PDB file of C-alpha atoms in Angstrom:
ATOM      1  CA  MET A1066       0.095  -0.101  -0.124  1.00 61.00           C
ATOM      2  CA  ALA A1067       1.658   3.514  -1.152  1.00 85.00           C
ATOM      3  CA  ILE A1068       0.551   7.047  -1.838  1.00 85.00           C
ATOM      4  CA  PHE A1069       1.146   8.269  -4.676  1.00 85.00           C
ATOM      5  CA  SER A1070       1.008  11.909  -5.294  1.00 85.00           C
ATOM      6  CA  VAL A1071       0.096  14.850  -3.484  1.00 88.00           C
ATOM      7  CA  TYR A1072      -1.493  17.807  -5.442  1.00 87.00           C
ATOM      8  CA  ALA A1073      -2.907  21.144  -4.916  1.00 88.00           C
ATOM      9  CA  VAL A1074      -5.220  23.391  -7.461  1.00 86.00           C
ATOM     10  CA  ASN A1075      -6.539  26.291  -7.413  1.00 85.00           C
ATOM     11  CA  LYS A1076      -9.917  27.101  -8.179  1.00 83.00           C
ATOM     12  CA  SER A1077      -8.573  27.774 -12.515  1.00 80.00           C
ATOM     13  CA  GLY A1078      -7.671  24.535 -12.253  1.00 78.00           C
ATOM     14  CA  GLY A1079      -4.011  25.546 -11.888  1.00 79.00           C
ATOM     15  CA  PHE A1080      -0.995  23.587  -9.892  1.00 81.00           C
ATOM     16  CA  ILE A1081       0.038  25.493  -6.667  1.00 84.00           C
ATOM     17  CA  TYR A1082       1.740  22.315  -5.098  1.00 85.00           C
ATOM     18  CA  GLN A1083       3.035  18.947  -5.944  1.00 83.00           C
ATOM     19  CA  TYR A1084       4.537  15.921  -4.329  1.00 82.00           C
ATOM     20  CA  ASP A1085       5.375  12.371  -6.022  1.00 80.00           C
ATOM     21  CA  ASN A1086       6.559   9.737  -4.043  1.00 78.00           C
ATOM     22  CA  TYR A1087       8.134   8.021  -6.821  1.00 63.00           C
ATOM     23  CA  VAL A1088       8.432   4.213  -6.468  1.00 58.00           C
ATOM     24  CA  HIS A1089       9.756   3.136  -9.549  1.00 56.00           C
ATOM     25  CA  ARG A1090       7.601   0.389 -11.648  1.00 60.00           C
ATOM     26  CA  ALA A1091       8.586  -2.677 -13.505  1.00 61.00           C
ATOM     27  CA  GLU A1092      11.880  -2.860 -14.950  1.00 80.00           C
ATOM     28  CA  ALA A1093      13.650  -4.634 -17.272  1.00 82.00           C
ATOM     29  CA  GLU A1094      17.159  -4.508 -18.435  1.00 84.00           C
ATOM     30  CA  LYS A1095      18.358  -6.248 -21.027  1.00 86.00           C
ATOM     31  CA  THR A1096      21.847  -6.878 -23.167  1.00 88.00           C
ATOM     32  CA  PHE A1097      21.326  -6.781 -26.626  1.00 88.00           C
ATOM     33  CA  ARG A1098      23.466  -7.955 -29.535  1.00 89.00           C
ATOM     34  CA  TYR A1099      22.690  -6.238 -33.065  1.00 89.00           C
ATOM     35  CA  PRO A1100      20.483  -5.801 -34.416  1.00 86.00           C
ATOM     36  CA  LEU A1101      17.602  -4.797 -31.466  1.00 85.00           C
ATOM     37  CA  ASP A1102      15.284  -7.319 -31.321  1.00 84.00           C
ATOM     38  CA  CYS A1103      12.856  -5.123 -30.923  1.00 86.00           C
ATOM     39  CA  VAL A1104      10.855  -1.551 -33.073  1.00 89.00           C
ATOM     40  CA  LEU A1105      12.068   1.920 -31.038  1.00 88.00           C
ATOM     41  CA  LYS A1106      10.289   5.564 -32.229  1.00 89.00           C
ATOM     42  CA  ILE A1107      10.532   9.105 -30.229  1.00 87.00           C
ATOM     43  CA  HIS A1108       7.490   9.683 -28.824  1.00 85.00           C
ATOM     44  CA  ASP A1109       6.751  13.319 -26.664  1.00 81.00           C
ATOM     45  CA  GLU A1110      10.452  13.734 -26.910  1.00 83.00           C
ATOM     46  CA  LYS A1111      11.262  10.437 -25.372  1.00 86.00           C
ATOM     47  CA  VAL A1112      12.033   7.203 -26.840  1.00 87.00           C
ATOM     48  CA  VAL A1113       9.415   3.617 -26.708  1.00 88.00           C
ATOM     49  CA  VAL A1114       9.509   0.646 -27.521  1.00 87.00           C
ATOM     50  CA  SER A1115       6.824   0.334 -30.349  1.00 86.00           C
ATOM     51  CA  PHE A1116       6.885  -3.457 -31.278  1.00 88.00           C
ATOM     52  CA  GLY A1117       8.549  -6.105 -29.786  1.00 82.00           C
ATOM     53  CA  GLN A1118       7.030  -7.557 -26.410  1.00 81.00           C
ATOM     54  CA  ARG A1119       9.083  -9.429 -25.083  1.00 81.00           C
ATOM     55  CA  ASP A1120      11.102 -10.395 -21.899  1.00 82.00           C
ATOM     56  CA  GLY A1121       9.059  -8.042 -19.483  1.00 80.00           C
ATOM     57  CA  ILE A1122       9.445  -5.219 -22.106  1.00 83.00           C
ATOM     58  CA  ARG A1123       6.773  -3.967 -22.872  1.00 82.00           C
ATOM     59  CA  VAL A1124       5.448  -1.819 -25.677  1.00 86.00           C
ATOM     60  CA  GLY A1125       5.560   2.424 -24.473  1.00 83.00           C
ATOM     61  CA  ASN A1126       7.806   1.319 -22.575  1.00 85.00           C
ATOM     62  CA  ALA A1127      10.169   3.973 -22.293  1.00 87.00           C
ATOM     63  CA  LEU A1128      15.131   3.578 -22.403  1.00 86.00           C
ATOM     64  CA  LEU A1129      15.790   4.522 -19.381  1.00 86.00           C
ATOM     65  CA  SER A1130      19.372   3.995 -19.241  1.00 87.00           C
ATOM     66  CA  ILE A1131      22.340   2.600 -22.222  1.00 87.00           C
ATOM     67  CA  ASN A1132      25.337   0.587 -20.789  1.00 87.00           C
ATOM     68  CA  GLY A1133      24.202   1.945 -17.153  1.00 84.00           C
ATOM     69  CA  LEU A1134      24.044   5.447 -17.915  1.00 85.00           C
ATOM     70  CA  ASP A1135      21.016   7.572 -18.078  1.00 83.00           C
ATOM     71  CA  VAL A1136      19.844   9.218 -21.478  1.00 85.00           C
ATOM     72  CA  ASN A1137      17.880  12.767 -21.082  1.00 83.00           C
ATOM     73  CA  GLY A1138      15.381  12.471 -23.973  1.00 81.00           C
ATOM     74  CA  LYS A1139      16.391  11.246 -27.068  1.00 85.00           C
ATOM     75  CA  PHE A1140      19.323  11.393 -26.567  1.00 88.00           C
ATOM     76  CA  THR A1141      22.665   9.440 -25.255  1.00 84.00           C
ATOM     77  CA  ALA A1142      24.119  10.965 -22.105  1.00 83.00           C
ATOM     78  CA  ASP A1143      27.628  12.164 -24.076  1.00 85.00           C
ATOM     79  CA  GLY A1144      24.791  13.988 -25.870  1.00 85.00           C
ATOM     80  CA  LYS A1145      24.262  11.656 -29.059  1.00 87.00           C
ATOM     81  CA  GLU A1146      20.569  10.644 -31.153  1.00 89.00           C
ATOM     82  CA  ILE A1147      19.767   7.403 -29.747  1.00 88.00           C
ATOM     83  CA  ILE A1148      17.500   5.648 -32.619  1.00 88.00           C
ATOM     84  CA  GLU A1149      21.267   7.029 -34.531  1.00 88.00           C
ATOM     85  CA  TYR A1150      23.055   5.269 -31.856  1.00 88.00           C
ATOM     86  CA  LEU A1151      21.520   2.054 -31.699  1.00 87.00           C
ATOM     87  CA  LYS A1152      21.859   1.634 -35.858  1.00 89.00           C
ATOM     88  CA  ASP A1153      26.041   1.400 -35.723  1.00 89.00           C
ATOM     89  CA  SER A1154      27.041  -2.230 -35.007  1.00 90.00           C
ATOM     90  CA  THR A1155      30.107  -0.913 -33.042  1.00 91.00           C
ATOM     91  CA  ASN A1156      28.319   0.051 -30.408  1.00 88.00           C
ATOM     92  CA  TYR A1157      26.362  -3.577 -29.041  1.00 90.00           C
ATOM     93  CA  PRO A1158      26.447  -5.503 -27.530  1.00 92.00           C
ATOM     94  CA  LEU A1159      24.601  -2.837 -25.197  1.00 89.00           C
ATOM     95  CA  SER A1160      22.885  -3.360 -21.979  1.00 89.00           C
ATOM     96  CA  ILE A1161      19.859  -1.340 -22.133  1.00 88.00           C
ATOM     97  CA  LEU A1162      16.689  -0.893 -19.276  1.00 87.00           C
ATOM     98  CA  PHE A1163      13.534  -0.061 -19.322  1.00 88.00           C
ATOM     99  CA  GLY A1164      10.762   1.188 -17.667  1.00 84.00           C
ATOM    100  CA  ARG A1165       8.087   3.435 -17.359  1.00 78.00           C
ATOM    101  CA  ALA A1166       9.344   7.132 -17.932  1.00 74.00           C
ATOM    102  CA  ARG A1167       8.261  10.448 -15.020  1.00 71.00           C
ATOM    103  CA  LEU A1168       6.028  12.137 -16.229  1.00 70.00           C
ATOM    104  CA  SER A1169       7.094  15.351 -17.190  1.00 70.00           C
ATOM    105  CA  SER A1170       4.666  18.881 -15.158  1.00 69.00           C
ATOM    106  CA  ASN A1171       3.142  19.797 -18.924  1.00 72.00           C
ATOM    107  CA  GLU A1172       2.470  15.539 -18.771  1.00 74.00           C
ATOM    108  CA  LYS A1173       0.870  16.020 -14.789  1.00 73.00           C
ATOM    109  CA  LEU A1174      -1.076  19.548 -15.287  1.00 73.00           C
ATOM    110  CA  MET A1175      -3.513  16.979 -17.080  1.00 77.00           C
ATOM    111  CA  PRO A1176      -4.563  14.968 -15.549  1.00 75.00           C
ATOM    112  CA  ALA A1177      -4.627  17.961 -12.554  1.00 74.00           C
ATOM    113  CA  SER A1178      -7.306  20.404 -14.778  1.00 75.00           C
ATOM    114  CA  MET A1179      -9.432  17.062 -17.062  1.00 80.00           C
ATOM    115  CA  PHE A1180     -10.037  16.491 -12.978  1.00 79.00           C
ATOM    116  CA  HIS A1181     -10.808  19.470 -12.469  1.00 77.00           C
ATOM    117  CA  SER A1182     -13.324  19.711 -14.645  1.00 81.00           C
ATOM    118  CA  LEU A1183     -15.051  16.704 -13.955  1.00 82.00           C
ATOM    119  CA  PHE A1184     -14.765  17.528 -10.405  1.00 81.00           C
ATOM    120  CA  ALA A1185     -17.392  20.498 -11.339  1.00 80.00           C
ATOM    121  CA  ILE A1186     -18.811  18.968 -14.184  1.00 84.00           C
ATOM    122  CA  GLY A1187     -20.345  16.168 -11.292  1.00 82.00           C
ATOM    123  CA  SER A1188     -21.222  19.015  -8.841  1.00 81.00           C
ATOM    124  CA  GLN A1189     -23.371  20.734 -11.796  1.00 83.00           C
ATOM    125  CA  LEU A1190     -24.830  17.248 -12.578  1.00 83.00           C
ATOM    126  CA  SER A1191     -25.319  15.714  -9.229  1.00 79.00           C
ATOM    127  CA  PRO A1192     -29.066  14.830  -8.482  1.00 81.00           C
ATOM    128  CA  GLU A1193     -28.107  15.730  -4.974  1.00 79.00           C
ATOM    129  CA  VAL A1194     -28.815  19.201  -3.346  1.00 79.00           C
ATOM    130  CA  GLY A1195     -25.752  20.914  -3.326  1.00 74.00           C
ATOM    131  CA  SER A1196     -23.250  18.550  -3.656  1.00 75.00           C
ATOM    132  CA  THR A1197     -20.228  19.225  -4.203  1.00 77.00           C
ATOM    133  CA  GLY A1198     -18.280  17.429  -6.415  1.00 79.00           C
ATOM    134  CA  ILE A1199     -16.283  14.545  -7.002  1.00 83.00           C
ATOM    135  CA  GLU A1200     -14.889  12.883  -3.553  1.00 86.00           C
ATOM    136  CA  MET A1201     -13.123   9.441  -5.328  1.00 88.00           C
ATOM    137  CA  LEU A1202     -12.383   7.840  -8.700  1.00 85.00           C
ATOM    138  CA  GLU A1203     -12.080   4.416  -8.286  1.00 89.00           C
ATOM    139  CA  THR A1204      -9.836   2.440 -10.924  1.00 87.00           C
ATOM    140  CA  ASP A1205      -7.715  -0.948 -10.508  1.00 87.00           C
ATOM    141  CA  MET A1206      -4.363   0.387 -10.721  1.00 82.00           C
ATOM    142  CA  PHE A1207      -5.578   4.034  -7.439  1.00 86.00           C
ATOM    143  CA  LYS A1208      -7.066   5.646  -6.140  1.00 90.00           C
ATOM    144  CA  ARG A1209      -7.975   9.396  -6.742  1.00 89.00           C
ATOM    145  CA  HIS A1210      -9.049  10.920  -3.317  1.00 92.00           C
ATOM    146  CA  CYS A1211     -10.150  14.782  -3.647  1.00 90.00           C
ATOM    147  CA  PHE A1212     -10.542  16.974  -0.745  1.00 91.00           C
ATOM    148  CA  GLN A1213     -12.164  21.062  -1.647  1.00 88.00           C
ATOM    149  CA  THR A1214     -11.268  23.436   1.039  1.00 87.00           C
ATOM    150  CA  LEU A1215     -13.972  26.479   1.588  1.00 85.00           C
ATOM    151  CA  THR A1216     -11.732  28.274  -0.450  1.00 83.00           C
ATOM    152  CA  GLY A1217     -12.015  26.292  -3.324  1.00 84.00           C
ATOM    153  CA  ILE A1218      -8.365  24.760  -3.562  1.00 87.00           C
ATOM    154  CA  LYS A1219      -9.022  20.962  -4.118  1.00 88.00           C
ATOM    155  CA  LEU A1220      -6.518  18.309  -2.374  1.00 91.00           C
ATOM    156  CA  ILE A1221      -5.530  15.594  -4.591  1.00 90.00           C
ATOM    157  CA  VAL A1222      -4.810  12.342  -3.459  1.00 92.00           C
ATOM    158  CA  LEU A1223      -3.350   9.774  -4.912  1.00 89.00           C
ATOM    159  CA  THR A1224      -3.075   6.246  -3.973  1.00 89.00           C
ATOM    160  CA  ASP A1225      -2.736   2.254  -4.439  1.00 88.00           C
ATOM    161  CA  PRO A1226      -6.972   1.416  -4.163  1.00 89.00           C
ATOM    162  CA  ARG A1227      -5.856  -0.697  -1.029  1.00 90.00           C
ATOM    163  CA  GLN A1228      -4.615   2.572   1.136  1.00 89.00           C
ATOM    164  CA  SER A1229      -6.756   3.450   4.318  1.00 89.00           C
ATOM    165  CA  GLY A1230      -7.202   5.919   6.102  1.00 90.00           C
ATOM    166  CA  ILE A1231      -6.566   8.698   2.938  1.00 92.00           C
ATOM    167  CA  ASP A1232      -9.685  11.203   4.613  1.00 91.00           C
ATOM    168  CA  GLU A1233      -7.632  12.628   7.924  1.00 93.00           C
ATOM    169  CA  LEU A1234      -4.509  12.700   5.335  1.00 92.00           C
ATOM    170  CA  LEU A1235      -6.531  15.094   3.446  1.00 93.00           C
ATOM    171  CA  ARG A1236      -8.048  17.066   6.840  1.00 93.00           C
ATOM    172  CA  LYS A1237      -4.382  17.127   7.877  1.00 93.00           C
ATOM    173  CA  ILE A1238      -2.616  18.016   4.641  1.00 91.00           C
ATOM    174  CA  TYR A1239      -5.727  21.128   4.718  1.00 91.00           C
ATOM    175  CA  GLU A1240      -5.084  22.211   7.822  1.00 92.00           C
ATOM    176  CA  ILE A1241      -0.939  22.577   7.398  1.00 89.00           C
ATOM    177  CA  TYR A1242      -1.666  24.527   4.104  1.00 87.00           C
ATOM    178  CA  SER A1243      -3.868  26.958   6.376  1.00 86.00           C
ATOM    179  CA  ASP A1244      -1.065  26.376   8.924  1.00 86.00           C
ATOM    180  CA  PHE A1245       1.865  27.446   7.153  1.00 84.00           C
ATOM    181  CA  ALA A1246       1.043  28.919   3.855  1.00 83.00           C
ATOM    182  CA  LEU A1247      -2.223  31.045   4.249  1.00 82.00           C
ATOM    183  CA  LYS A1248      -1.377  32.564   7.329  1.00 84.00           C
ATOM    184  CA  ASN A1249       2.442  33.590   5.524  1.00 83.00           C
ATOM    185  CA  PRO A1250       1.521  37.549   4.797  1.00 84.00           C
ATOM    186  CA  PHE A1251       3.901  37.516   1.496  1.00 84.00           C
ATOM    187  CA  TYR A1252       1.437  34.176  -0.113  1.00 81.00           C
ATOM    188  CA  SER A1253      -1.365  35.185  -2.113  1.00 80.00           C
ATOM    189  CA  LEU A1254      -3.729  32.646  -2.782  1.00 78.00           C
ATOM    190  CA  ALA A1255      -3.750  29.882  -5.463  1.00 72.00           C
ATOM    191  CA  MET A1256      -0.253  31.247  -6.160  1.00 79.00           C
ATOM    192  CA  PRO A1257       2.251  28.703  -6.841  1.00 80.00           C
ATOM    193  CA  ILE A1258       3.222  27.408  -2.940  1.00 80.00           C
ATOM    194  CA  ARG A1259       7.518  27.500  -2.743  1.00 73.00           C
ATOM    195  CA  SER A1260       8.901  26.304  -0.327  1.00 66.00           C
ATOM    196  CA  PRO A1261      12.510  23.595   0.447  1.00 57.00           C
ATOM    197  CA  GLY A1262      10.834  21.442   2.614  1.00 55.00           C
ATOM    198  CA  CYS A1263       8.351  19.760   0.901  1.00 53.00           C
TER     199      CYS A1263
END
């Protein structure tokens, strides 16, 4: 059981705060000989597997490192294009690590803004008078809990489906937010929270 992420979203759907408790998901490292027996393509400035799922390497996995050196998007650690580097037979054998790539800030903003819109639609379409919107969204892989404050800020926690006690956690997060952000005379409501301790 785990808490994956904590987000604070303002009234207009923009990020105020985000914290990711990043846990590496299933990764697969394999040594390859020339020619590479899976097909790679560039997608969203990352090199991903498009065909050739095997040995724990799945379609959609991103290439994370080559010979133990992390890659930077579509470039190797020393600045060479990965696709061109992998076409050169003199570079083999290669140990390549595949897995799920970390999301960029823009990729995290999209689901938060989408949830903000679903929350607003849910509160308007609810048959309950005075409904506050979606409080929990559940899937097989995660639960997304939401707590809307009196000022319209939404505190969102992404957890393992079996995690319990999230309502208390959301109230504690709100208490911390109100004590340290709202009581700060230099903080403007709905502005990003930047704190080295967070």
